[in-house]
Short mmCIF file of C-alpha atoms and ligand atoms in Angstrom, two decimals:
data_model
loop_
_atom_site.label_atom_id
_atom_site.label_comp_id
_atom_site.label_asym_id
_atom_site.label_seq_id
_atom_site.Cartn_x
_atom_site.Cartn_y
_atom_site.Cartn_z
CA MET O 222 -1.05 -17.46 -32.94
CA SER O 223 -0.39 -13.96 -34.37
CA GLU O 224 3.04 -12.51 -34.87
CA SER O 225 3.85 -8.74 -34.47
CA VAL O 226 5.21 -7.90 -38.09
CA ASP O 227 6.51 -4.27 -37.78
CA ALA O 228 8.58 -5.66 -34.75
CA ARG O 229 11.53 -5.44 -32.80
CA TRP O 230 10.20 -2.75 -30.35
CA ASP O 231 12.89 -0.94 -28.31
CA LEU O 232 10.77 -1.14 -25.43
CA ILE O 233 7.91 -3.46 -24.42
CA VAL O 234 6.09 -1.97 -21.22
CA VAL O 235 3.80 -4.44 -19.73
CA GLY O 236 1.36 -2.22 -17.71
CA GLY O 237 0.49 1.00 -17.73
CA GLY O 238 -0.03 2.19 -13.98
CA ALA O 239 2.11 4.82 -12.08
CA ALA O 240 5.36 3.10 -13.48
CA GLY O 241 4.30 1.78 -16.72
CA MET O 242 3.09 5.20 -18.11
CA PRO O 243 6.02 7.18 -17.52
CA ALA O 244 8.39 4.39 -18.64
CA ALA O 245 6.21 4.46 -22.27
CA LEU O 246 5.84 8.06 -22.09
CA PHE O 247 9.71 9.38 -21.71
CA ALA O 248 11.08 6.46 -23.88
CA ALA O 249 8.99 7.78 -26.89
CA ARG O 250 9.64 11.25 -26.24
CA ARG O 251 13.35 9.74 -26.14
CA GLY O 252 12.54 8.45 -30.08
CA ALA O 253 12.07 4.45 -28.76
CA ARG O 254 9.87 2.50 -30.57
CA VAL O 255 7.40 1.46 -27.80
CA LEU O 256 4.92 -0.75 -27.13
CA LEU O 257 2.84 -0.33 -24.10
CA ILE O 258 0.61 -3.53 -23.20
CA ASP O 259 -2.02 -3.84 -20.63
CA HIS O 260 -4.63 -6.47 -19.47
CA ALA O 261 -7.01 -3.69 -18.32
CA PRO O 262 -9.31 -2.26 -20.78
CA VAL O 263 -7.74 1.15 -19.41
CA LEU O 264 -4.49 2.88 -18.58
CA GLY O 265 -4.08 3.76 -14.79
CA GLY O 266 -3.64 0.86 -12.92
CA THR O 267 -3.85 1.20 -9.24
CA LEU O 268 -4.05 5.07 -9.63
CA TRP O 269 -7.87 4.49 -10.61
CA VAL O 270 -7.97 3.48 -6.47
CA ALA O 271 -4.82 4.69 -4.93
CA THR O 272 -5.32 7.44 -2.29
CA GLY O 273 -2.20 9.09 -4.38
CA GLN O 274 0.18 10.45 -1.38
CA MET O 275 3.67 11.27 -2.40
CA SER O 276 6.99 12.04 -0.85
CA ALA O 277 9.45 14.13 -2.38
CA ALA O 278 12.14 16.28 -0.79
CA GLY O 279 13.61 19.70 -2.61
CA THR O 280 10.32 20.21 -4.10
CA LYS O 281 9.26 23.51 -5.59
CA LEU O 282 6.22 23.45 -3.23
CA GLN O 283 8.52 22.97 -0.20
CA ARG O 284 10.39 25.97 -1.42
CA GLU O 285 7.26 28.17 -1.89
CA LYS O 286 6.47 27.11 1.61
CA GLY O 287 9.96 27.79 3.46
CA VAL O 288 10.40 24.10 4.15
CA GLU O 289 13.98 23.55 4.02
CA ASP O 290 14.86 19.83 3.21
CA SER O 291 16.90 17.76 0.89
CA PRO O 292 16.63 14.20 -0.84
CA GLN O 293 19.52 13.12 1.80
CA GLU O 294 17.39 13.89 4.89
CA HIS O 295 14.41 11.84 3.09
CA TYR O 296 16.53 9.11 2.53
CA ASP O 297 17.79 8.99 6.22
CA ASP O 298 14.23 9.39 7.22
CA VAL O 299 12.74 6.17 5.17
CA MET O 300 15.84 4.19 6.77
CA ARG O 301 15.01 5.54 10.14
CA LEU O 302 11.20 4.81 9.77
CA SER O 303 12.10 1.47 8.31
CA ARG O 304 14.53 0.79 11.02
CA GLY O 305 17.17 -0.13 8.02
CA THR O 306 14.65 -3.10 6.42
CA ALA O 307 14.48 -0.89 3.20
CA ASN O 308 16.57 -1.56 0.42
CA PRO O 309 19.08 1.37 0.51
CA GLU O 310 19.94 1.35 -3.14
CA LEU O 311 16.39 1.72 -4.19
CA VAL O 312 15.20 4.12 -1.81
CA ARG O 313 18.42 6.34 -2.79
CA LEU O 314 17.60 5.91 -6.71
CA ALA O 315 13.89 6.83 -5.69
CA VAL O 316 14.22 9.72 -3.08
CA PHE O 317 17.15 11.46 -5.00
CA ASN O 318 14.67 11.71 -8.23
CA ALA O 319 11.29 12.32 -6.39
CA ALA O 320 11.47 16.19 -6.59
CA GLU O 321 11.89 15.77 -10.37
CA THR O 322 8.85 13.56 -10.69
CA PHE O 323 6.60 15.62 -8.47
CA ASP O 324 7.74 18.87 -9.98
CA TRP O 325 6.81 17.43 -13.46
CA LEU O 326 3.30 16.81 -12.04
CA PHE O 327 2.79 19.93 -10.16
CA ASP O 328 3.94 21.77 -13.32
CA LEU O 329 1.27 19.65 -15.17
CA GLY O 330 -1.16 20.97 -12.72
CA LEU O 331 -1.40 18.65 -9.84
CA VAL O 332 -3.53 20.08 -6.75
CA VAL O 333 -2.71 18.91 -3.49
CA ARG O 334 -4.44 19.59 -0.39
CA ASP O 335 -3.59 23.35 0.94
CA ASP O 336 -1.85 22.41 4.14
CA ASP O 337 0.89 20.22 1.80
CA PRO O 338 3.29 19.45 2.50
CA VAL O 339 3.03 17.97 5.80
CA LYS O 340 4.79 15.45 7.72
CA ALA O 341 2.21 12.74 8.01
CA TYR O 342 -1.44 11.57 6.88
CA GLY O 343 -1.90 8.78 9.17
CA HIS O 344 1.27 7.22 8.78
CA GLU O 345 4.45 7.33 11.12
CA PRO O 346 5.57 11.05 10.40
CA TYR O 347 8.38 12.29 8.94
CA LEU O 348 10.67 14.86 10.36
CA LYS O 349 10.31 17.13 7.81
CA ALA O 350 7.13 18.29 5.50
CA ARG O 351 7.70 16.25 2.48
CA TYR O 352 4.21 14.48 1.92
CA TYR O 353 1.37 15.64 -0.46
CA TRP O 354 -1.91 14.24 -0.97
CA PRO O 355 -3.70 15.14 -4.23
CA THR O 356 -7.21 16.53 -4.11
CA LYS O 357 -8.55 14.09 -6.40
CA ASP O 358 -6.22 11.12 -4.95
CA GLY O 359 -4.25 8.85 -7.07
CA LEU O 360 -6.85 9.52 -10.03
CA ALA O 361 -5.37 13.34 -10.04
CA VAL O 362 -1.66 11.80 -11.17
CA LYS O 363 -3.54 9.21 -13.48
CA ASP O 364 -5.46 12.12 -15.29
CA LEU O 365 -2.52 14.16 -15.81
CA ILE O 366 -0.32 11.24 -17.14
CA GLU O 367 -2.77 9.48 -19.58
CA PRO O 368 -3.19 12.10 -21.80
CA LEU O 369 0.35 12.20 -22.49
CA VAL O 370 0.23 8.98 -23.41
CA HIS O 371 -2.10 8.87 -25.46
CA ALA O 372 -0.89 12.10 -27.61
CA GLU O 373 1.89 9.93 -27.89
CA VAL O 374 -0.06 6.97 -29.11
CA ALA O 375 -1.92 9.29 -31.86
CA ALA O 376 1.35 10.40 -32.79
CA GLY O 377 2.42 6.79 -33.47
CA ARG O 378 5.30 7.00 -31.31
CA ILE O 379 3.73 4.49 -28.80
CA ALA O 380 1.65 1.43 -30.06
CA LEU O 381 -1.03 0.44 -27.30
CA ARG O 382 -2.55 -2.91 -26.84
CA LEU O 383 -4.92 -2.55 -24.26
CA SER O 384 -6.83 -5.89 -22.92
CA HIS O 385 -3.83 -8.16 -23.71
CA GLU O 386 -2.45 -9.98 -20.86
CA VAL O 387 0.91 -10.87 -20.84
CA THR O 388 1.10 -14.74 -20.02
CA GLU O 389 4.94 -15.70 -20.99
CA LEU O 390 8.19 -14.03 -21.73
CA LEU O 391 10.65 -15.07 -24.41
CA THR O 392 14.00 -15.78 -24.26
CA ASP O 393 16.84 -16.09 -26.32
CA ASP O 394 20.10 -18.43 -26.64
CA GLU O 395 21.85 -16.57 -23.43
CA GLY O 396 18.62 -16.62 -21.64
CA GLY O 397 17.86 -12.59 -22.33
CA VAL O 398 14.46 -11.35 -22.77
CA CYS O 399 13.82 -10.94 -26.16
CA GLY O 400 9.85 -10.56 -26.31
CA LEU O 401 6.60 -11.79 -25.02
CA THR O 402 3.38 -13.38 -25.74
CA ALA O 403 -0.12 -11.70 -24.70
CA LEU O 404 -3.80 -12.93 -24.82
CA ASP O 405 -6.26 -10.53 -25.90
CA ALA O 406 -9.86 -10.43 -24.82
CA ALA O 407 -10.72 -12.91 -27.67
CA GLY O 408 -8.55 -15.48 -26.48
CA ALA O 409 -6.21 -14.77 -29.56
CA VAL O 410 -2.40 -15.22 -28.83
CA HIS O 411 -0.15 -12.40 -29.79
CA ARG O 412 3.67 -12.64 -30.03
CA PHE O 413 5.76 -9.17 -29.75
CA HIS O 414 9.52 -9.07 -29.78
CA GLY O 415 11.52 -6.44 -28.41
CA ARG O 416 14.91 -5.75 -27.14
CA ASN O 417 13.91 -4.40 -23.88
CA VAL O 418 10.61 -5.41 -21.61
CA ALA O 419 9.91 -3.32 -18.67
CA LEU O 420 7.54 -5.38 -15.90
CA THR O 421 5.70 -2.56 -14.54
CA CYS O 422 2.57 -4.49 -14.22
CA GLY O 423 1.94 -4.05 -10.40
CA GLY O 424 1.89 -6.72 -7.59
CA TYR O 425 -0.32 -9.47 -6.16
CA ALA O 426 -2.74 -7.64 -3.77
CA SER O 427 -5.55 -9.25 -5.83
CA ASN O 428 -4.33 -12.62 -6.17
CA PRO O 429 -5.22 -14.18 -2.57
CA GLU O 430 -3.57 -17.30 -3.22
CA MET O 431 -0.51 -15.66 -4.16
CA TYR O 432 -0.76 -13.36 -1.61
CA GLU O 433 -1.40 -15.97 1.07
CA GLU O 434 1.95 -17.93 -0.13
CA ILE O 435 4.21 -15.04 0.01
CA THR O 436 2.86 -13.55 2.99
CA GLY O 437 1.59 -16.47 5.03
CA ALA O 438 -1.68 -14.37 5.64
CA PRO O 439 -5.04 -14.41 4.12
CA GLN O 440 -6.16 -11.50 1.73
CA TYR O 441 -8.74 -10.27 4.01
CA ILE O 442 -9.66 -7.03 1.96
CA ALA O 443 -10.89 -6.59 -1.57
CA MET O 444 -9.68 -2.82 -2.10
CA SER O 445 -6.65 -3.43 -4.47
CA TYR O 446 -6.86 -2.95 -8.41
CA ALA O 447 -8.67 -5.91 -10.21
CA TYR O 448 -5.60 -6.66 -12.41
CA SER O 449 -2.85 -6.65 -9.39
CA ARG O 450 -2.76 -10.40 -9.70
CA GLY O 451 1.10 -10.95 -9.64
CA ALA O 452 2.02 -11.36 -13.21
CA GLY O 453 4.85 -9.42 -13.11
CA LEU O 454 6.40 -11.54 -10.14
CA ARG O 455 5.43 -14.76 -11.76
CA LEU O 456 6.89 -13.74 -15.56
CA GLY O 457 10.33 -12.46 -13.73
CA GLN O 458 10.70 -15.58 -11.75
CA SER O 459 10.03 -17.78 -15.03
CA VAL O 460 13.14 -16.61 -16.66
CA GLY O 461 15.33 -16.81 -13.60
CA GLY O 462 14.38 -13.74 -11.70
CA TYR O 463 13.62 -13.94 -7.57
CA LEU O 464 11.47 -12.52 -5.09
CA ARG O 465 12.88 -10.42 -2.32
CA GLY O 466 11.34 -8.39 0.81
CA ALA O 467 8.58 -11.16 2.03
CA GLU O 468 10.28 -10.50 5.63
CA ASN O 469 9.04 -6.90 5.11
CA PHE O 470 5.49 -7.80 5.45
CA ILE O 471 3.54 -5.50 7.43
CA ALA O 472 -0.16 -4.69 8.13
CA ASN O 473 -2.37 -1.88 9.33
CA PHE O 474 -3.96 -1.68 12.44
CA GLY O 475 -6.99 -3.08 11.73
CA LEU O 476 -10.38 -2.99 10.02
CA PRO O 477 -13.97 -4.37 10.69
CA LEU O 478 -14.45 -7.08 8.02
CA ALA O 479 -18.08 -7.47 6.61
CA SER O 480 -17.71 -11.18 6.20
CA GLU O 481 -15.94 -14.03 6.84
CA SER O 482 -15.47 -15.03 3.32
CA TYR O 483 -12.33 -13.27 2.38
CA PRO O 484 -11.24 -11.26 0.67
CA THR O 485 -14.27 -8.43 1.97
CA GLN O 486 -14.58 -5.17 2.43
CA PRO O 487 -14.47 -3.37 5.51
CA VAL O 488 -17.98 -2.40 7.06
CA VAL O 489 -16.59 0.91 8.36
CA ARG O 490 -13.12 2.32 9.66
CA LEU O 491 -12.65 2.93 13.34
CA ASN O 492 -10.87 5.98 14.35
CA THR O 493 -8.06 4.69 16.47
CA TYR O 494 -5.71 7.65 15.87
CA PRO O 495 -4.94 9.00 19.60
CA ASP O 496 -4.03 12.15 17.97
CA ARG O 497 -7.19 12.82 16.33
CA ARG O 498 -9.27 10.93 18.96
CA GLN O 499 -8.29 9.47 22.33
CA PRO O 500 -9.22 6.19 22.96
CA TRP O 501 -12.05 5.27 25.47
CA GLU O 502 -12.35 1.52 24.77
CA ILE O 503 -9.80 -0.92 25.53
CA TYR O 504 -8.08 -3.39 22.67
CA VAL O 505 -7.68 -6.97 23.38
CA ASN O 506 -6.47 -9.98 21.58
CA ALA O 507 -7.84 -13.41 21.31
CA ARG O 508 -6.30 -14.40 24.95
CA GLY O 509 -8.12 -11.59 26.21
CA ASP O 510 -5.15 -9.53 26.82
CA ARG O 511 -4.35 -5.85 26.13
CA PHE O 512 -1.29 -5.84 23.91
CA VAL O 513 -0.61 -2.12 23.44
CA ARG O 514 -1.37 1.15 25.17
CA GLU O 515 -4.37 2.32 23.27
CA ASP O 516 -3.49 5.88 23.37
CA MET O 517 0.11 4.94 22.10
CA PRO O 518 0.92 8.22 19.61
CA SER O 519 3.22 6.11 17.57
CA VAL O 520 1.10 4.36 14.36
CA ASP O 521 3.91 2.26 13.67
CA ALA O 522 4.60 0.77 17.14
CA ARG O 523 0.63 -0.04 17.50
CA GLU O 524 0.98 -1.58 14.06
CA ASN O 525 4.05 -3.64 15.12
CA ALA O 526 2.41 -4.62 18.30
CA LEU O 527 -0.38 -6.14 16.18
CA MET O 528 1.92 -7.96 14.06
CA GLU O 529 2.63 -10.00 17.13
CA GLN O 530 -0.99 -11.07 18.15
CA PRO O 531 -2.61 -14.11 17.27
CA ASP O 532 -4.40 -13.92 13.80
CA ARG O 533 -3.16 -10.28 14.08
CA ARG O 534 -6.59 -9.38 15.16
CA TYR O 535 -7.84 -7.50 17.93
CA TRP O 536 -11.15 -6.47 19.86
CA VAL O 537 -12.00 -3.12 20.66
CA ILE O 538 -14.26 -3.34 24.17
CA PHE O 539 -16.42 -1.12 25.48
CA ASP O 540 -19.83 -0.64 27.36
CA GLN O 541 -23.12 1.37 26.90
CA ALA O 542 -21.92 4.50 29.13
CA ILE O 543 -18.90 4.76 26.97
CA LEU O 544 -20.72 4.18 23.67
CA GLU O 545 -22.94 7.18 24.94
CA ALA O 546 -19.92 9.18 26.40
CA ALA O 547 -17.18 8.97 23.93
CA PRO O 548 -17.04 10.78 20.62
CA PRO O 549 -17.91 8.32 17.74
CA ILE O 550 -15.50 5.78 16.93
CA ALA O 551 -16.72 4.83 13.89
CA ILE O 552 -15.74 7.33 11.28
CA GLY O 553 -18.86 9.15 9.31
CA TRP O 554 -21.09 6.94 11.64
CA THR O 555 -23.70 8.51 13.72
CA GLN O 556 -24.62 6.83 17.28
CA VAL O 557 -27.62 5.23 15.58
CA GLU O 558 -25.61 3.39 12.77
CA MET O 559 -23.11 2.27 15.39
CA ALA O 560 -26.28 0.64 17.21
CA ALA O 561 -27.45 -0.78 14.13
CA ALA O 562 -24.12 -2.46 13.03
CA PHE O 563 -24.55 -4.68 16.25
CA THR O 564 -27.49 -5.91 14.96
CA ALA O 565 -26.59 -6.26 11.18
CA GLY O 566 -25.48 -9.82 11.24
CA TYR O 567 -21.52 -8.64 10.70
CA PRO O 568 -18.85 -10.73 12.07
CA SER O 569 -17.09 -8.31 13.50
CA PHE O 570 -19.92 -6.71 15.74
CA HIS O 571 -20.86 -8.44 19.18
CA ARG O 572 -23.07 -6.97 21.66
CA ALA O 573 -23.98 -9.02 24.97
CA GLU O 574 -24.98 -8.38 28.38
CA THR O 575 -22.09 -9.92 30.34
CA LEU O 576 -18.56 -9.97 29.42
CA GLY O 577 -18.32 -13.66 29.54
CA ALA O 578 -21.42 -13.64 26.78
CA LEU O 579 -19.39 -11.27 25.13
CA ALA O 580 -16.27 -13.17 24.87
CA ASP O 581 -18.04 -16.31 23.94
CA MET O 582 -19.92 -14.75 20.99
CA ALA O 583 -16.75 -12.54 20.00
CA GLY O 584 -14.26 -15.53 20.47
CA ILE O 585 -12.16 -14.19 22.93
CA GLU O 586 -11.17 -16.10 25.89
CA ALA O 587 -13.86 -15.03 28.66
CA GLU O 588 -11.07 -15.52 31.96
CA GLY O 589 -8.71 -13.19 29.98
CA LEU O 590 -11.36 -10.49 28.85
CA GLU O 591 -12.83 -10.39 32.40
CA ARG O 592 -9.40 -10.35 33.83
CA ALA O 593 -8.19 -7.28 31.29
CA VAL O 594 -11.31 -5.44 32.02
CA ARG O 595 -10.71 -5.77 35.78
CA SER O 596 -7.24 -4.30 35.47
CA TYR O 597 -8.09 -1.64 33.20
CA ASN O 598 -10.81 -0.44 35.76
CA TYR O 599 -7.95 -0.61 38.64
CA GLY O 600 -5.74 1.68 36.25
CA VAL O 601 -8.79 4.40 35.57
CA ALA O 602 -9.60 4.24 39.17
CA THR O 603 -6.17 4.95 40.35
CA GLY O 604 -4.31 6.44 37.35
CA ASN O 605 -1.99 3.70 37.33
CA ASP O 606 -2.29 1.59 33.94
CA PHE O 607 -0.23 -1.14 33.45
CA LEU O 608 0.66 -0.30 30.23
CA GLY O 609 1.03 3.41 30.80
CA ARG O 610 -1.98 4.76 29.26
CA THR O 611 -2.73 7.94 30.34
CA HIS O 612 -6.25 8.73 28.55
CA LEU O 613 -8.21 6.92 31.37
CA PRO O 614 -11.67 8.55 30.79
CA LEU O 615 -14.16 5.59 31.77
CA PRO O 616 -14.13 2.31 33.54
CA ILE O 617 -15.85 -0.54 31.61
CA GLY O 618 -18.51 -1.29 34.23
CA GLN O 619 -21.67 -2.00 33.19
CA GLY O 620 -23.53 -4.08 30.37
CA PRO O 621 -24.49 -4.13 27.57
CA PHE O 622 -21.09 -4.86 26.19
CA TYR O 623 -19.55 -4.18 22.63
CA ALA O 624 -16.87 -5.53 20.80
CA ILE O 625 -15.64 -4.81 17.42
CA ARG O 626 -13.53 -7.26 16.06
CA GLN O 627 -10.28 -5.43 13.99
CA GLN O 628 -8.51 -7.19 11.74
CA ALA O 629 -5.02 -6.25 10.36
CA SER O 630 -4.84 -6.20 6.32
CA THR O 631 -2.74 -5.06 3.32
CA ILE O 632 -3.82 -3.58 0.20
CA THR O 633 -0.48 -3.67 -1.26
CA THR O 634 2.62 -6.15 -2.03
CA SER O 635 5.49 -6.71 0.25
CA ALA O 636 7.80 -8.74 -1.89
CA GLY O 637 8.66 -8.18 -5.15
CA LEU O 638 11.06 -9.11 -8.26
CA ALA O 639 14.86 -8.67 -7.13
CA VAL O 640 16.49 -5.77 -9.23
CA ASN O 641 19.56 -3.79 -9.02
CA GLN O 642 20.12 0.09 -8.97
CA SER O 643 19.23 0.13 -12.89
CA LEU O 644 16.23 -2.05 -12.10
CA GLN O 645 17.63 -4.68 -13.99
CA VAL O 646 15.96 -7.76 -12.80
CA ILE O 647 18.69 -10.16 -11.28
CA ARG O 648 19.32 -13.72 -11.07
CA ARG O 649 19.91 -15.23 -6.91
CA ASP O 650 23.78 -14.84 -8.36
CA GLY O 651 23.36 -11.08 -8.78
CA SER O 652 23.72 -11.28 -12.66
CA VAL O 653 21.45 -9.23 -14.69
CA ILE O 654 18.63 -11.20 -17.02
CA PRO O 655 19.74 -9.61 -20.00
CA GLY O 656 16.68 -7.07 -21.62
CA LEU O 657 14.53 -7.39 -18.35
CA TYR O 658 13.75 -4.36 -16.22
CA ALA O 659 11.08 -4.05 -13.54
CA ALA O 660 9.27 -0.82 -11.57
CA GLY O 661 6.73 -0.28 -9.30
CA GLU O 662 4.86 -2.43 -7.01
CA VAL O 663 6.13 -5.21 -9.14
CA LEU O 664 9.48 -4.68 -6.88
CA GLY O 665 7.50 -5.32 -3.74
CA ALA O 666 6.82 -2.74 -1.20
CA GLY O 667 9.17 -3.90 1.08
CA GLN O 668 11.80 -2.41 -0.66
CA THR O 669 11.18 1.04 -0.59
CA MET O 670 9.23 1.44 2.49
CA GLY O 671 10.84 -1.73 4.16
CA ARG O 672 8.96 -3.39 7.17
CA ALA O 673 6.85 -0.03 7.72
CA PHE O 674 4.92 2.36 5.96
CA CYS O 675 6.82 5.28 4.81
CA GLY O 676 4.13 8.04 3.70
CA GLY O 677 3.99 8.13 -0.41
CA MET O 678 6.93 5.68 -0.42
CA MET O 679 5.07 3.61 -3.37
CA VAL O 680 3.24 5.82 -5.47
CA THR O 681 6.45 8.30 -5.97
CA PRO O 682 8.82 5.57 -6.18
CA ALA O 683 6.89 3.64 -9.00
CA LEU O 684 6.16 6.84 -10.89
CA THR O 685 10.04 7.87 -10.52
CA PHE O 686 11.48 4.27 -11.49
CA GLY O 687 9.30 4.42 -14.40
CA ARG O 688 10.18 7.93 -15.80
CA LEU O 689 13.98 6.82 -15.19
CA LEU O 690 13.36 3.76 -17.19
CA GLY O 691 12.10 5.68 -20.27
CA GLN O 692 14.40 8.87 -19.68
CA SER O 693 17.82 7.38 -19.30
CA ILE O 694 18.20 3.63 -18.30
CA ILE O 695 16.42 1.81 -21.29
CA PRO O 696 18.93 1.59 -23.95
CA ILE O 697 17.47 2.79 -27.19
CA GLY O 698 18.74 2.25 -30.74
CA ASN O 699 20.67 -0.65 -32.33
C1 LIG Z 821 -6.67 1.68 -1.95
C2 LIG Z 821 -4.74 1.83 -2.59
C3 LIG Z 821 -4.30 3.22 -1.77
C4 LIG Z 821 -2.92 3.44 -2.07
N1 LIG Z 821 -2.68 4.59 -1.52
C5 LIG Z 821 -1.46 4.63 -1.62
C6 LIG Z 821 -0.92 6.20 -1.20
O1 LIG Z 821 -1.52 6.65 -0.93
N2 LIG Z 821 0.53 6.34 -1.42
C7 LIG Z 821 1.24 5.26 -2.01
O2 LIG Z 821 2.22 5.59 -1.99
N3 LIG Z 821 0.84 4.34 -2.66
C8 LIG Z 821 -0.49 3.86 -2.16
N4 LIG Z 821 -0.94 2.86 -2.86
C9 LIG Z 821 0.08 2.17 -3.71
C10 LIG Z 821 0.52 2.65 -4.83
O3 LIG Z 821 -1.18 3.05 -5.60
C11 LIG Z 821 0.80 1.41 -5.84
O4 LIG Z 821 1.79 0.41 -5.32
C12 LIG Z 821 1.18 2.05 -7.13
O5 LIG Z 821 0.07 2.80 -8.08
C13 LIG Z 821 1.47 0.91 -8.17
O6 LIG Z 821 1.81 1.47 -9.39
P1 LIG Z 821 2.41 0.12 -10.54
O7 LIG Z 821 2.39 1.18 -11.59
O8 LIG Z 821 3.49 -0.62 -9.98
O9 LIG Z 821 1.26 -0.85 -10.77
P2 LIG Z 821 -0.28 -0.57 -10.88
O10 LIG Z 821 -0.32 0.87 -10.75
O11 LIG Z 821 -0.67 -2.11 -10.33
O12 LIG Z 821 -0.01 -0.83 -12.71
C14 LIG Z 821 0.09 -1.95 -12.97
C15 LIG Z 821 -0.47 -2.39 -14.67
O13 LIG Z 821 -0.36 -3.60 -14.86
C16 LIG Z 821 -1.27 -4.16 -15.48
N5 LIG Z 821 -1.26 -5.71 -15.71
C17 LIG Z 821 -1.10 -6.50 -14.82
N6 LIG Z 821 -0.93 -7.51 -15.18
C18 LIG Z 821 -0.57 -7.66 -16.42
C19 LIG Z 821 -0.28 -8.15 -17.57
N7 LIG Z 821 -0.33 -9.90 -17.25
N8 LIG Z 821 -0.20 -8.20 -18.69
C20 LIG Z 821 -0.52 -6.88 -18.96
N9 LIG Z 821 -0.90 -5.66 -18.26
C21 LIG Z 821 -0.92 -6.19 -16.92
C22 LIG Z 821 -2.78 -4.04 -14.61
O14 LIG Z 821 -3.74 -3.85 -15.27
C23 LIG Z 821 -2.36 -2.21 -14.40
O15 LIG Z 821 -2.83 -1.33 -15.25
C24 LIG Z 821 -1.89 2.48 -2.68
C25 LIG Z 821 -2.48 1.32 -3.19
C26 LIG Z 821 -4.04 0.96 -2.87
C27 LIG Z 821 -4.79 -0.22 -3.66
#
């Protein structure tokens, strides 16, 4: 084991992603002696793969565009969207400091879409336009911050250890955190000592075992950052921290999977957004029952309805006439590509001459499916759909019939380490673990979004909490 000789660091930052880079950067600018460690060979974390949508109220761009908004309204909106399930303290800390974070990036040159800010991109809309989407996705954010971190490294104010996996936290006699051990790429163990440790090492979305242990659902989709393996949650727990927010697990409205061996990739994305494409198909669960009106305008209502279905999956059902008449449902696919998917051997795509055969192939109860189609066709004929659907263009009449299975999934982490409003990791009794802080996805999405998808409420809070840790929260000096 190698012992770091020039230690004690004022701050050791574990993970250089959306939260860790600003934490290290701003602490260094305050004069702290900072060590930044990352398991990956590069900085940036999930920003490499993230869409990078952000939300912030009271920004310069909003003022330029004449949008009147305030952090209080943002706060109220997140609590409305999450139906009170988000953590009030952390949402407040995030949104009341979000504009400063966004303006910082904007002044650095962040380019967002021309129409921004908007109220929504695919998630349940905010009441005010406070939602931004960088033209180069999450990478745009990484590309702005990373050079600033490297400048501090070059100036000797941040020591950077890439390809080092933090494996253990060190504690003193009082149970406070005073350092950590890390494993380098060659397998050598290093020990680093510090007054403060910030766990900014992301979530567990790329750790299928941990994901299933916490959410109770398999990790179906492999789209998260490879190093999001839940290390921060385990490290925090090892010194007395605990997890909260598992009850806020919420999944998206489904993707067709490429394989039965999980995690896997989606074959394609289906356009199940009625505001972009009105549905021509019906959606049924494994019993064959329709469970939500397919033209339900609320994304949140569709997602919540799916959460109640067996295995959180459903099948999109249609016939040949609908396939030919409807606008394409698979985003980016031609009708020819769509037709080819049904003979490509994907477990999510089925085609059969009769509804009964289709049900058998797909794993749907045949009687239920036939009943659902009969009932839907009655609604098409009379305009009286039993779920209240109003877009009823064609009955499902003649074979061949088609089924595409959609599996609800998430690419982020719902539960995470419990912290107080100063981002100090706490024990179950509310006491603080001295020297230990946490920010970003290691806290779990369930804190800043609750049991809902609140637009931009992961990237912006991660950046903001990291910035606050570095700028003001972490004590510096003797
Ligand atoms: C595909 C995708 C799209 C998304 N889109 C959006 C979006 O549009 N808007 C939004 O708000 N959120 C979005 N998210 C979520 C959001 O991007 C993340 O929650 C956020 O970037 C996490 O930042 P972080 O700093 O907490 O963690 P990360 O960015 O994951 O950084 C953690 C860092 O810690 C390192 N690390 C891990 N373990 C160790 C260890 N043991 N030792 C040392 N280092 C370690 C990792 O290598 C990584 O660099 C998306 C997520 C995904 C996967």
